[in-house]
Coordinates of C-alpha atoms in Angstrom, one line a residue:
Chain A
M1017 CA -41.6 25.1 -6.2
R1018 CA -41.9 21.4 -5.2
T1019 CA -39.7 20.0 -2.4
I1020 CA -39.0 16.3 -1.7
R1021 CA -38.0 15.2 1.7
I1022 CA -35.4 12.3 1.7
G1023 CA -34.2 10.7 4.9
S1024 CA -31.1 8.7 5.3
G1025 CA -31.7 5.6 7.4
A1026 CA -28.3 4.0 7.4
G1027 CA -24.8 5.1 6.5
Y1028 CA -23.2 1.7 6.4
S1029 CA -24.2 -2.0 6.7
G1030 CA -24.0 -2.3 10.4
D1031 CA -25.6 1.0 11.3
R1032 CA -28.1 1.6 14.1
I1033 CA -31.8 1.0 13.3
E1034 CA -33.6 3.3 15.7
P1035 CA -32.8 6.5 13.9
A1036 CA -34.4 5.1 10.8
I1037 CA -37.6 4.3 12.7
E1038 CA -37.6 7.8 14.1
L1039 CA -37.3 9.2 10.5
A1040 CA -40.0 7.0 9.2
E1041 CA -42.4 7.9 12.0
S1042 CA -41.6 11.6 12.5
G1043 CA -39.6 12.8 9.5
N1044 CA -42.5 13.7 7.3
L1045 CA -40.6 11.9 4.5
D1046 CA -41.2 11.1 0.9
Y1047 CA -38.3 8.7 0.7
L1048 CA -36.1 6.7 3.2
V1049 CA -32.8 5.6 1.8
F1050 CA -30.5 3.0 3.4
E1051 CA -26.9 3.1 2.1
C1052 CA -25.3 -0.1 3.2
L1053 CA -22.7 -1.1 0.7
A1054 CA -19.0 -0.2 0.9
E1055 CA -16.2 -1.3 -1.4
R1056 CA -15.3 -3.7 1.4
T1057 CA -18.9 -4.8 2.0
I1058 CA -19.6 -5.9 -1.6
A1059 CA -16.4 -8.0 -1.6
L1060 CA -17.5 -9.6 1.7
A1061 CA -21.0 -10.2 0.4
Q1062 CA -19.6 -12.0 -2.7
Q1063 CA -17.4 -14.1 -0.4
E1064 CA -20.5 -14.9 1.7
R1065 CA -22.5 -15.9 -1.4
L1066 CA -19.8 -18.4 -2.4
K1067 CA -20.3 -20.2 0.9
D1068 CA -24.0 -19.8 1.1
P1069 CA -26.1 -19.1 -2.1
Q1070 CA -28.7 -17.4 0.1
G1071 CA -26.2 -15.3 2.0
G1072 CA -25.4 -12.6 -0.6
F1073 CA -27.5 -9.7 0.7
D1074 CA -27.2 -7.4 3.8
P1075 CA -27.4 -9.4 7.0
L1076 CA -29.5 -6.6 8.7
L1077 CA -32.0 -6.4 5.8
A1078 CA -34.7 -8.4 7.6
D1079 CA -34.3 -6.5 10.8
R1080 CA -34.5 -3.1 9.0
M1081 CA -37.5 -4.1 6.9
K1082 CA -39.4 -5.5 9.9
A1083 CA -38.7 -2.3 11.7
V1084 CA -39.8 0.2 9.0
L1085 CA -42.0 -1.4 6.4
S1086 CA -45.4 -0.9 8.2
I1087 CA -44.6 2.6 9.3
C1088 CA -43.5 3.6 5.8
R1089 CA -46.6 2.1 4.3
K1090 CA -48.8 4.0 6.7
N1091 CA -46.9 7.3 6.1
G1092 CA -46.5 6.9 2.4
V1093 CA -42.7 6.7 2.5
K1094 CA -40.9 4.9 -0.3
I1095 CA -37.7 3.0 0.5
V1096 CA -34.6 2.9 -1.7
T1097 CA -31.6 0.8 -0.6
N1098 CA -28.5 -1.1 -1.9
M1099 CA -29.0 -3.8 0.7
G1100 CA -29.3 -6.2 -2.2
A1101 CA -25.5 -6.3 -2.2
A1102 CA -24.5 -9.5 -4.1
D1103 CA -28.0 -10.7 -4.6
P1104 CA -30.8 -8.0 -5.0
V1105 CA -33.4 -10.4 -6.3
A1106 CA -33.1 -12.6 -3.1
A1107 CA -33.2 -9.5 -1.0
A1108 CA -36.4 -8.3 -2.8
Q1109 CA -37.9 -11.8 -2.2
A1110 CA -37.1 -11.7 1.4
T1111 CA -38.6 -8.2 1.7
R1112 CA -41.7 -9.3 -0.1
D1113 CA -42.1 -12.2 2.3
I1114 CA -41.7 -9.9 5.3
A1115 CA -44.3 -7.5 3.9
K1116 CA -46.7 -10.5 3.5
A1117 CA -46.1 -11.6 7.0
L1118 CA -46.8 -8.0 8.2
G1119 CA -50.0 -8.1 6.2
L1120 CA -48.9 -5.3 3.8
T1121 CA -50.9 -6.7 0.9
G1122 CA -50.1 -5.1 -2.5
L1123 CA -46.7 -3.7 -1.4
K1124 CA -44.6 -3.5 -4.5
V1125 CA -40.9 -4.4 -4.3
A1126 CA -38.4 -3.9 -7.1
A1127 CA -35.0 -5.4 -7.6
V1128 CA -32.5 -3.6 -9.7
T1129 CA -29.9 -6.0 -11.3
G1130 CA -27.2 -5.7 -13.9
D1131 CA -24.3 -4.5 -11.7
D1132 CA -22.9 -8.0 -11.7
V1133 CA -20.5 -7.8 -14.6
L1134 CA -18.2 -10.7 -14.0
E1135 CA -18.7 -12.1 -17.5
Q1136 CA -18.3 -8.8 -19.2
A1137 CA -15.2 -8.0 -17.2
R1138 CA -13.6 -11.3 -18.1
A1139 CA -14.6 -11.1 -21.7
S1140 CA -13.1 -7.6 -22.2
D1141 CA -10.1 -8.5 -20.0
V1142 CA -10.3 -5.1 -18.4
A1143 CA -7.2 -3.4 -17.0
L1144 CA -7.1 -2.7 -13.3
D1145 CA -6.2 0.7 -11.9
E1146 CA -3.6 -0.9 -9.6
G1147 CA -1.9 -2.6 -12.6
G1148 CA -2.5 -6.0 -14.2
S1149 CA -5.8 -7.2 -15.7
V1150 CA -8.8 -9.3 -14.9
K1151 CA -7.3 -12.1 -17.2
A1152 CA -4.0 -12.0 -15.2
L1153 CA -5.9 -12.7 -12.0
G1154 CA -7.3 -15.9 -13.7
N1155 CA -9.5 -18.1 -11.6
R1156 CA -8.8 -16.1 -8.5
V1157 CA -11.5 -13.6 -9.6
I1158 CA -14.7 -14.2 -7.8
S1159 CA -16.8 -11.1 -8.6
A1160 CA -17.0 -7.9 -10.6
N1161 CA -19.6 -5.3 -9.8
A1162 CA -20.1 -2.0 -11.7
Y1163 CA -21.4 1.1 -10.0
T1164 CA -24.7 1.7 -11.6
G1165 CA -26.6 5.0 -11.7
A1166 CA -29.9 6.7 -11.0
A1167 CA -31.8 5.6 -14.1
P1168 CA -32.9 2.1 -13.2
I1169 CA -33.9 3.4 -9.7
A1170 CA -36.0 6.1 -11.3
E1171 CA -37.5 3.4 -13.6
A1172 CA -38.4 1.2 -10.7
L1173 CA -40.2 4.1 -9.0
A1174 CA -42.0 5.0 -12.2
G1175 CA -43.2 1.4 -12.3
G1176 CA -44.8 2.0 -8.9
A1177 CA -42.3 0.4 -6.6
D1178 CA -42.7 1.1 -2.8
V1179 CA -39.3 -0.5 -2.1
V1180 CA -36.4 -0.4 -4.5
I1181 CA -33.5 -2.8 -3.8
T1182 CA -30.2 -2.5 -5.7
G1183 CA -26.9 -4.2 -5.7
R1184 CA -23.8 -2.1 -6.4
A1185 CA -25.5 1.2 -7.2
A1186 CA -23.3 4.2 -6.6
D1187 CA -24.1 5.6 -3.2
P1188 CA -25.3 9.1 -4.3
A1189 CA -27.5 7.5 -7.1
L1190 CA -29.7 6.0 -4.3
F1191 CA -30.8 9.7 -3.7
L1192 CA -30.5 11.0 -7.2
G1193 CA -32.8 8.2 -8.5
P1194 CA -35.9 9.5 -6.5
L1195 CA -35.0 13.2 -7.5
V1196 CA -34.9 12.2 -11.2
H1197 CA -38.2 10.4 -10.9
E1198 CA -40.0 13.1 -8.9
F1199 CA -38.7 16.1 -10.7
G1200 CA -38.3 14.7 -14.2
W1201 CA -34.7 15.8 -14.4
A1202 CA -33.1 15.1 -17.8
M1203 CA -30.3 12.6 -17.7
D1204 CA -28.1 15.1 -19.5
D1205 CA -28.8 18.1 -17.4
W1206 CA -25.4 18.0 -15.9
D1207 CA -25.9 20.8 -13.4
L1208 CA -29.0 19.3 -11.9
L1209 CA -27.4 15.8 -11.8
G1210 CA -24.4 17.4 -10.1
K1211 CA -26.6 19.0 -7.5
G1212 CA -28.5 15.8 -6.9
T1213 CA -25.2 13.9 -6.5
M1214 CA -24.2 16.5 -3.9
V1215 CA -27.4 15.9 -2.1
G1216 CA -26.7 12.1 -2.1
H1217 CA -23.1 12.5 -1.1
L1218 CA -24.1 14.7 1.9
L1219 CA -26.8 12.4 3.1
E1220 CA -25.4 8.9 2.3
C1221 CA -23.4 8.5 5.5
A1222 CA -26.4 9.2 7.6
G1223 CA -25.1 10.3 11.1
Q1224 CA -21.9 11.6 9.7
I1225 CA -23.6 14.9 8.9
T1226 CA -25.7 15.2 12.0
G1227 CA -22.8 15.3 14.4
G1228 CA -21.7 11.6 14.3
Y1229 CA -18.0 11.1 13.8
F1230 CA -17.5 14.8 14.6
A1231 CA -17.2 15.2 18.4
D1232 CA -13.9 16.2 19.9
P1233 CA -14.5 17.0 23.6
G1234 CA -13.8 20.6 24.5
V1235 CA -13.2 21.6 20.9
K1236 CA -16.2 20.2 19.0
D1237 CA -18.9 19.2 21.5
V1238 CA -22.0 17.3 20.3
Q1239 CA -25.0 16.6 22.5
G1240 CA -27.0 13.4 22.6
L1241 CA -24.6 11.1 20.6
A1242 CA -26.3 8.0 22.0
R1243 CA -29.6 9.0 20.4
L1244 CA -28.1 10.7 17.3
G1245 CA -30.7 11.7 14.7
F1246 CA -30.2 10.9 11.1
P1247 CA -30.4 13.6 8.4
I1248 CA -33.3 14.7 6.2
G1249 CA -32.6 16.5 2.9
E1250 CA -35.3 19.0 1.8
V1251 CA -34.5 19.1 -1.9
R1252 CA -36.1 21.6 -4.2
E1253 CA -36.9 21.0 -7.9
D1254 CA -34.0 23.3 -8.8
G1255 CA -31.6 21.2 -6.7
D1256 CA -31.4 23.6 -3.8
L1257 CA -30.9 21.7 -0.5
V1258 CA -31.6 22.2 3.2
V1259 CA -30.1 19.6 5.5
T1260 CA -32.0 19.1 8.7
K1261 CA -33.2 16.4 11.2
V1262 CA -36.1 15.4 13.4
A1263 CA -36.6 18.0 16.1
G1264 CA -35.5 16.7 19.5
S1265 CA -33.2 14.0 18.2
G1266 CA -29.5 14.0 19.3
G1267 CA -26.7 15.5 17.4
Q1268 CA -26.4 18.8 15.5
I1269 CA -26.2 20.0 11.9
T1270 CA -23.8 23.0 11.5
R1271 CA -21.6 24.5 8.8
A1272 CA -18.8 22.5 10.2
T1273 CA -20.5 19.1 10.2
V1274 CA -21.8 19.7 6.6
T1275 CA -18.4 20.8 5.3
E1276 CA -16.6 17.7 6.8
Q1277 CA -19.1 15.5 5.1
L1278 CA -18.9 17.3 1.8
L1279 CA -15.2 16.6 1.6
Y1280 CA -15.5 13.0 2.8
E1281 CA -14.0 10.5 0.4
I1282 CA -13.5 13.3 -2.3
H1283 CA -10.4 13.7 -4.3
D1284 CA -10.4 16.5 -6.9
P1285 CA -13.5 18.6 -5.8
T1286 CA -14.1 19.7 -9.3
R1287 CA -14.3 16.1 -10.6
Y1288 CA -16.2 13.7 -8.4
Y1289 CA -16.8 10.8 -10.8
Q1290 CA -20.2 9.2 -10.7
P1291 CA -22.0 6.9 -13.2
D1292 CA -24.5 9.7 -14.2
V1293 CA -22.3 12.8 -14.1
V1294 CA -19.0 14.2 -13.0
A1295 CA -20.0 16.4 -10.1
D1296 CA -18.3 19.6 -9.1
F1297 CA -18.3 20.6 -5.4
S1298 CA -15.6 23.3 -5.7
Q1299 CA -18.1 26.2 -5.6
V1300 CA -20.4 24.8 -2.9
R1301 CA -21.5 27.2 -0.2
V1302 CA -22.8 26.2 3.2
E1303 CA -24.9 28.6 5.2
E1304 CA -26.8 28.3 8.5
V1305 CA -30.5 29.3 8.0
G1306 CA -31.8 28.1 11.4
P1307 CA -31.0 25.7 14.2
D1308 CA -30.0 22.4 12.6
R1309 CA -31.0 23.8 9.2
I1310 CA -28.1 24.2 6.8
H1311 CA -28.7 25.5 3.3
V1312 CA -26.2 24.1 0.7
T1313 CA -25.9 25.7 -2.8
G1314 CA -23.5 25.8 -5.7
G1315 CA -23.1 22.2 -6.7
S1316 CA -22.8 21.6 -10.4
G1317 CA -21.7 19.0 -12.9
T1318 CA -20.1 18.2 -16.2
P1319 CA -20.9 15.3 -18.7
K1320 CA -20.4 11.8 -17.5
T1321 CA -17.4 9.9 -18.8
G1322 CA -19.2 6.9 -20.2
L1323 CA -17.1 4.6 -18.0
L1324 CA -18.4 2.9 -14.9
K1325 CA -16.1 2.2 -11.9
T1326 CA -16.1 -1.6 -11.4
S1327 CA -15.0 -3.4 -8.2
V1328 CA -13.3 -6.7 -9.0
G1329 CA -13.2 -9.1 -6.1
Y1330 CA -10.5 -11.7 -6.1
L1331 CA -9.0 -14.3 -3.7
D1332 CA -5.9 -12.4 -2.7
S1333 CA -4.2 -14.0 0.3
Y1334 CA -4.6 -15.0 3.9
I1335 CA -3.9 -12.9 7.1
G1336 CA -2.9 -14.4 10.4
E1337 CA -2.9 -12.3 13.6
G1338 CA -2.1 -12.7 17.2
E1339 CA -2.3 -10.3 20.2
I1340 CA -1.4 -10.4 23.9
S1341 CA -1.2 -7.7 26.6
Y1342 CA 1.3 -6.6 29.2
A1343 CA 0.7 -4.1 32.1
G1344 CA 2.4 -2.3 34.9
A1345 CA 6.1 -1.8 35.5
N1346 CA 8.3 -2.3 32.5
A1347 CA 5.2 -3.2 30.4
V1348 CA 6.6 -1.7 27.2
A1349 CA 10.0 -3.4 27.5
R1350 CA 8.2 -6.8 28.0
G1351 CA 6.0 -6.0 25.0
R1352 CA 9.0 -5.3 22.8
L1353 CA 10.7 -8.5 24.0
A1354 CA 7.5 -10.4 23.1
L1355 CA 7.6 -9.0 19.6
E1356 CA 11.3 -9.9 19.2
I1357 CA 10.5 -13.5 20.3
V1358 CA 7.7 -13.9 17.9
R1359 CA 9.8 -12.4 15.1
E1360 CA 12.6 -14.9 15.8
R1361 CA 10.1 -17.8 16.1
L1362 CA 8.5 -17.0 12.8
T1363 CA 12.0 -17.2 11.2
L1364 CA 13.0 -20.3 13.1
T1365 CA 9.9 -22.2 12.1
G1366 CA 10.0 -21.0 8.5
V1367 CA 6.6 -19.3 8.3
K1368 CA 6.4 -17.8 4.9
M1369 CA 5.0 -14.2 5.0
T1370 CA 4.9 -11.8 2.1
E1371 CA 4.3 -8.8 4.4
S1372 CA 4.1 -8.4 8.2
R1373 CA 3.6 -5.9 11.0
F1374 CA 4.7 -5.9 14.6
D1375 CA 2.7 -3.3 16.6
L1376 CA 2.7 -2.1 20.1
I1377 CA -0.9 -1.0 20.6
G1378 CA -1.3 2.1 22.8
V1379 CA 2.2 3.2 21.7
N1380 CA 2.7 3.1 18.0
A1381 CA 0.1 0.8 16.3
L1382 CA -1.6 3.6 14.4
H1383 CA 1.2 5.7 12.9
G1384 CA 4.6 4.4 14.0
D1385 CA 7.1 5.8 16.4
A1386 CA 7.6 9.1 14.8
L1387 CA 4.1 10.4 15.8
A1388 CA 4.0 8.7 19.2
E1389 CA 7.4 9.1 20.7
G1390 CA 8.0 10.3 24.3
R1391 CA 5.1 8.3 25.9
D1392 CA 5.5 5.8 28.6
P1393 CA 2.1 3.9 28.9
Y1394 CA 1.1 1.8 31.8
E1395 CA 0.0 -1.0 29.5
V1396 CA 0.7 -2.3 26.1
R1397 CA -0.8 -4.9 23.8
I1398 CA 1.3 -6.5 21.1
R1399 CA -0.1 -7.4 17.8
V1400 CA 1.6 -9.4 15.0
A1401 CA -0.1 -9.6 11.6
G1402 CA 1.2 -11.3 8.5
R1403 CA 0.1 -12.1 5.0
T1404 CA 0.6 -15.6 3.7
D1405 CA -0.4 -17.7 0.6
S1406 CA -2.3 -20.4 2.6
L1407 CA -4.6 -20.6 5.6
A1408 CA -2.4 -23.2 7.2
E1409 CA 0.6 -20.8 7.1
A1410 CA -1.6 -17.9 8.5
V1411 CA -2.7 -20.0 11.5
K1412 CA 1.0 -20.3 12.6
I1413 CA 1.3 -16.6 13.2
G1414 CA -1.4 -16.4 15.9
N1415 CA -0.1 -19.7 17.4
E1416 CA 3.3 -18.2 17.9
V1417 CA 1.8 -15.2 19.7
E1418 CA -0.3 -17.5 21.9
T1419 CA 2.7 -19.6 22.9
L1420 CA 4.0 -16.5 24.7
Y1421 CA 1.6 -17.6 27.6
T1422 CA 4.2 -20.1 28.8
N1423 CA 7.2 -19.3 26.7
G1424 CA 7.4 -15.5 26.6
P1425 CA 8.0 -12.5 29.0
A1426 CA 6.3 -12.3 32.4
G1427 CA 2.7 -11.3 32.9
G1428 CA 1.3 -11.6 29.3
G1429 CA -2.5 -11.9 29.3
G1430 CA -5.5 -11.9 27.1
A1431 CA -4.0 -13.7 24.1
W1432 CA -6.2 -13.7 21.0
K1433 CA -5.6 -15.1 17.5
S1434 CA -7.2 -15.4 14.1
A1435 CA -6.6 -16.5 10.6
R1436 CA -8.7 -15.6 7.6
E1437 CA -9.0 -15.5 3.8
I1438 CA -8.8 -12.1 2.2
V1439 CA -10.8 -11.1 -0.8
G1440 CA -9.0 -8.2 -2.4
V1441 CA -10.8 -5.5 -4.3
A1442 CA -9.3 -4.0 -7.4
S1443 CA -10.9 -1.2 -9.5
A1444 CA -11.4 -1.0 -13.2
L1445 CA -13.4 1.1 -15.6
L1446 CA -15.9 -0.6 -17.9
P1447 CA -17.7 1.1 -20.8
E1448 CA -21.3 1.7 -19.7
A1449 CA -22.5 0.1 -22.9
V1450 CA -21.5 -3.4 -21.7
V1451 CA -23.6 -2.9 -18.5
T1452 CA -27.4 -3.5 -18.8
S1453 CA -29.5 -2.8 -15.8
S1454 CA -33.0 -4.3 -15.4
V1455 CA -35.8 -4.0 -12.9
T1456 CA -37.8 -7.0 -11.6
F1457 CA -41.1 -6.3 -9.7
M1458 CA -42.7 -8.5 -7.2
E1459 CA -45.8 -7.9 -5.0
A1460 CA -46.7 -8.9 -1.5
Chain B
M796 CA 0.6 26.0 17.8
K797 CA -1.0 22.8 16.6
L798 CA -3.3 22.7 13.6
H799 CA -5.8 21.2 16.0
E800 CA -6.3 24.7 17.5
I801 CA -7.6 26.3 14.3
A802 CA -8.9 23.5 12.1
H803 CA -10.9 20.3 12.0
S804 CA -10.6 17.3 9.8
R805 CA -12.0 14.1 8.5
S806 CA -10.4 11.4 6.4
G807 CA -11.9 9.1 3.8
D808 CA -10.6 6.1 1.9
K809 CA -10.9 4.8 -1.7
G810 CA -8.8 1.8 -2.5
D811 CA -5.2 2.5 -1.4
T812 CA -5.8 6.3 -1.4
S813 CA -6.7 8.4 1.6
N814 CA -8.1 11.9 1.6
I815 CA -7.8 14.2 4.5
S816 CA -9.8 17.5 4.7
V817 CA -8.5 20.4 6.8
I818 CA -11.2 22.9 7.5
A819 CA -10.7 26.2 9.3
F820 CA -13.0 26.9 12.2
D821 CA -12.8 30.6 11.2
M822 CA -12.9 31.4 7.5
G823 CA -10.4 34.2 8.2
D824 CA -7.7 31.5 8.9
F825 CA -7.9 30.0 5.5
A826 CA -5.1 32.0 3.9
F827 CA -2.8 31.2 6.9
L828 CA -3.6 27.5 6.5
A829 CA -3.1 27.6 2.7
E830 CA 0.3 29.2 3.3
H831 CA 1.6 26.8 5.9
V832 CA -0.1 23.4 5.3
T833 CA 1.4 22.5 2.0
A834 CA 1.5 19.2 0.3
D835 CA 5.2 19.0 1.1
C836 CA 4.5 19.5 4.8
V837 CA 2.0 16.7 4.7
V838 CA 4.6 14.4 3.1
D839 CA 7.1 15.2 5.8
H840 CA 4.5 14.9 8.6
F841 CA 3.5 11.3 7.6
G842 CA 6.9 10.2 6.6
D843 CA 7.1 6.4 6.0
T844 CA 3.4 5.9 6.7
I845 CA 2.6 6.8 3.1
T846 CA 4.4 5.4 0.0
G847 CA 2.9 7.5 -2.7
T848 CA 2.2 11.1 -3.6
V849 CA 0.3 14.0 -1.8
M850 CA -1.9 16.3 -3.8
R851 CA -3.5 19.4 -2.3
Y852 CA -6.8 20.9 -3.5
E853 CA -8.0 24.3 -2.2
L854 CA -11.7 25.2 -1.4
P855 CA -11.6 28.8 -0.4
A856 CA -15.4 29.1 -0.4
L857 CA -15.5 26.5 2.4
G858 CA -12.2 27.6 4.1
A859 CA -10.9 24.2 3.5
L860 CA -8.0 22.2 2.0
N861 CA -8.3 18.6 0.8
F862 CA -5.2 16.4 0.7
V863 CA -5.2 13.2 -1.4
L864 CA -2.5 10.7 -0.3
T865 CA -1.8 7.7 -2.6
G866 CA -0.3 4.5 -1.3
A867 CA -1.4 5.4 2.2
L868 CA -3.6 2.5 3.2
G869 CA -1.4 -0.7 3.0
G870 CA -3.1 -1.9 -0.1
G871 CA -6.6 -0.7 0.8
V872 CA -9.2 -1.5 3.4
V873 CA -9.6 -5.2 2.5
R874 CA -5.9 -6.0 2.3
S875 CA -4.3 -3.8 4.9
L876 CA -2.5 -5.4 7.8
A877 CA -2.9 -2.2 9.8
L878 CA -5.2 -1.9 12.8
D879 CA -7.0 1.1 11.3
T880 CA -7.5 -0.4 7.8
H881 CA -9.5 2.6 6.6
G882 CA -6.9 5.2 7.7
K883 CA -9.8 6.9 9.7
S884 CA -7.3 8.1 12.3
F885 CA -5.2 10.1 9.7
S886 CA -7.4 13.1 10.3
S887 CA -6.4 13.5 13.9
A888 CA -2.8 12.6 13.0
L889 CA -2.6 15.5 10.7
L890 CA -4.1 17.9 13.3
E891 CA -0.9 17.3 15.3
F892 CA 0.9 19.3 12.6
E893 CA 2.9 22.2 14.2
L894 CA 2.1 25.7 12.8
P895 CA 4.1 28.8 13.4
D896 CA 2.6 31.2 16.0
K897 CA 0.0 33.2 14.1
G898 CA 0.8 36.4 16.1
S899 CA 4.5 36.5 15.6
S900 CA 4.6 36.8 11.8
F901 CA 2.4 40.0 12.1
G902 CA 4.6 41.5 14.8
S903 CA 1.9 41.6 17.5
P904 CA 2.9 43.0 20.8

């Protein structure tokens, strides 16, 4: 039975680059996938594109492509990525230009488009999961991106692409696409599509399955985290999976690391909604078959819903923030006094906030007093954050914290402030019939 | 005994909803976890930190529970005023949960 080896070269936009180079060189791969697009990242990319028409794709795309294109060409490894973010065509052009500069003549780059559904979302005035509708958001809406599936990725590969660049493709679809292409899986074989989605879900966060984001000293020790290896999925034609990594790389793959990743960002394990299938992870079994070799079986699926999750980006609000630190004797009391002063100042000067937080970092900033009581730290950093309707109003929040330098309690140091525009992301479901994906090829 | 002693955990985010897995180190502890770490316990543990509901899913084949908490992320990662906008630290927060002593309920000497 045929087996395809897929490596995961990035688990998020800002991820390390060296593990991907290691995979391209020594992973004996067929495919290298870079998953670089979160809910948050697509909103930021759309915001970036508003400011700079050339700024809509992943900021590390050029660095990653320069690092791996030549090695992948030499080793016959195809690349699939959603680094296209808000502009897959521009990302593909940039990749083609890098390939040319590297002398990789004939390298074929494909851009998958169609996830940008702003017009369709407006025309159908789609309801938002959080309440309200696209129409109600009016001209505050800046983007709508539907999660597209594996089919256009498989189509690009069938067309001979060496590199496939998508926008808002669903994360597991980046892995399912190559499997559908290589194995000729039918797009209504729900069990196989469910298994392929499980493969993608396990691999998409890269280091999160090889021991990254897992270590807890003395309880869950992991070796070599500074040179963590990224995962390789050995996927059989019947959807069976072994997760492994390059021998000698840092980290570890165990039942525990695989189980944590399987449940990551999952709600009902019997219904993991994807554009191609509703995957079922409830009967998955995880078994160690060798050192850093974990066999995963039992994924399945049921028919897709015909609705695509769509992320609607909109200009939401502004956030102003300020921080300052106190140390030594009575530090927490001085920090609390500082917060009181800022709270009173914001009222006195009439700063209009719709929501606010007053945190003592190192004491209760993460989960409030209930979970952190009974501690007396040596130092404390205060943080004030508020939501406003204008940037000018947001700026005043950080300013009030900064004025503690000469107007607040004794010994405050390290003041910091910021004010920024917030692009909110709301979710909606669009009928797949209104979304048309297409593939554009270009050659170096 | 803290949950930390017999289970590990990871949290994820989608919109304003957080999910927190609780996975037994030893499969044999799954029944004990399922008995004592209920959705109601998780509601009590997090208190005002969450504004919505808690749903629990069981995965006996993995020795794991999955909790889904709505209204837990201050409006979601792009809007939240919190320092940890993803709610990544919820996983360790839940591992602070106090379990009854495993031995006592079985009358061990």
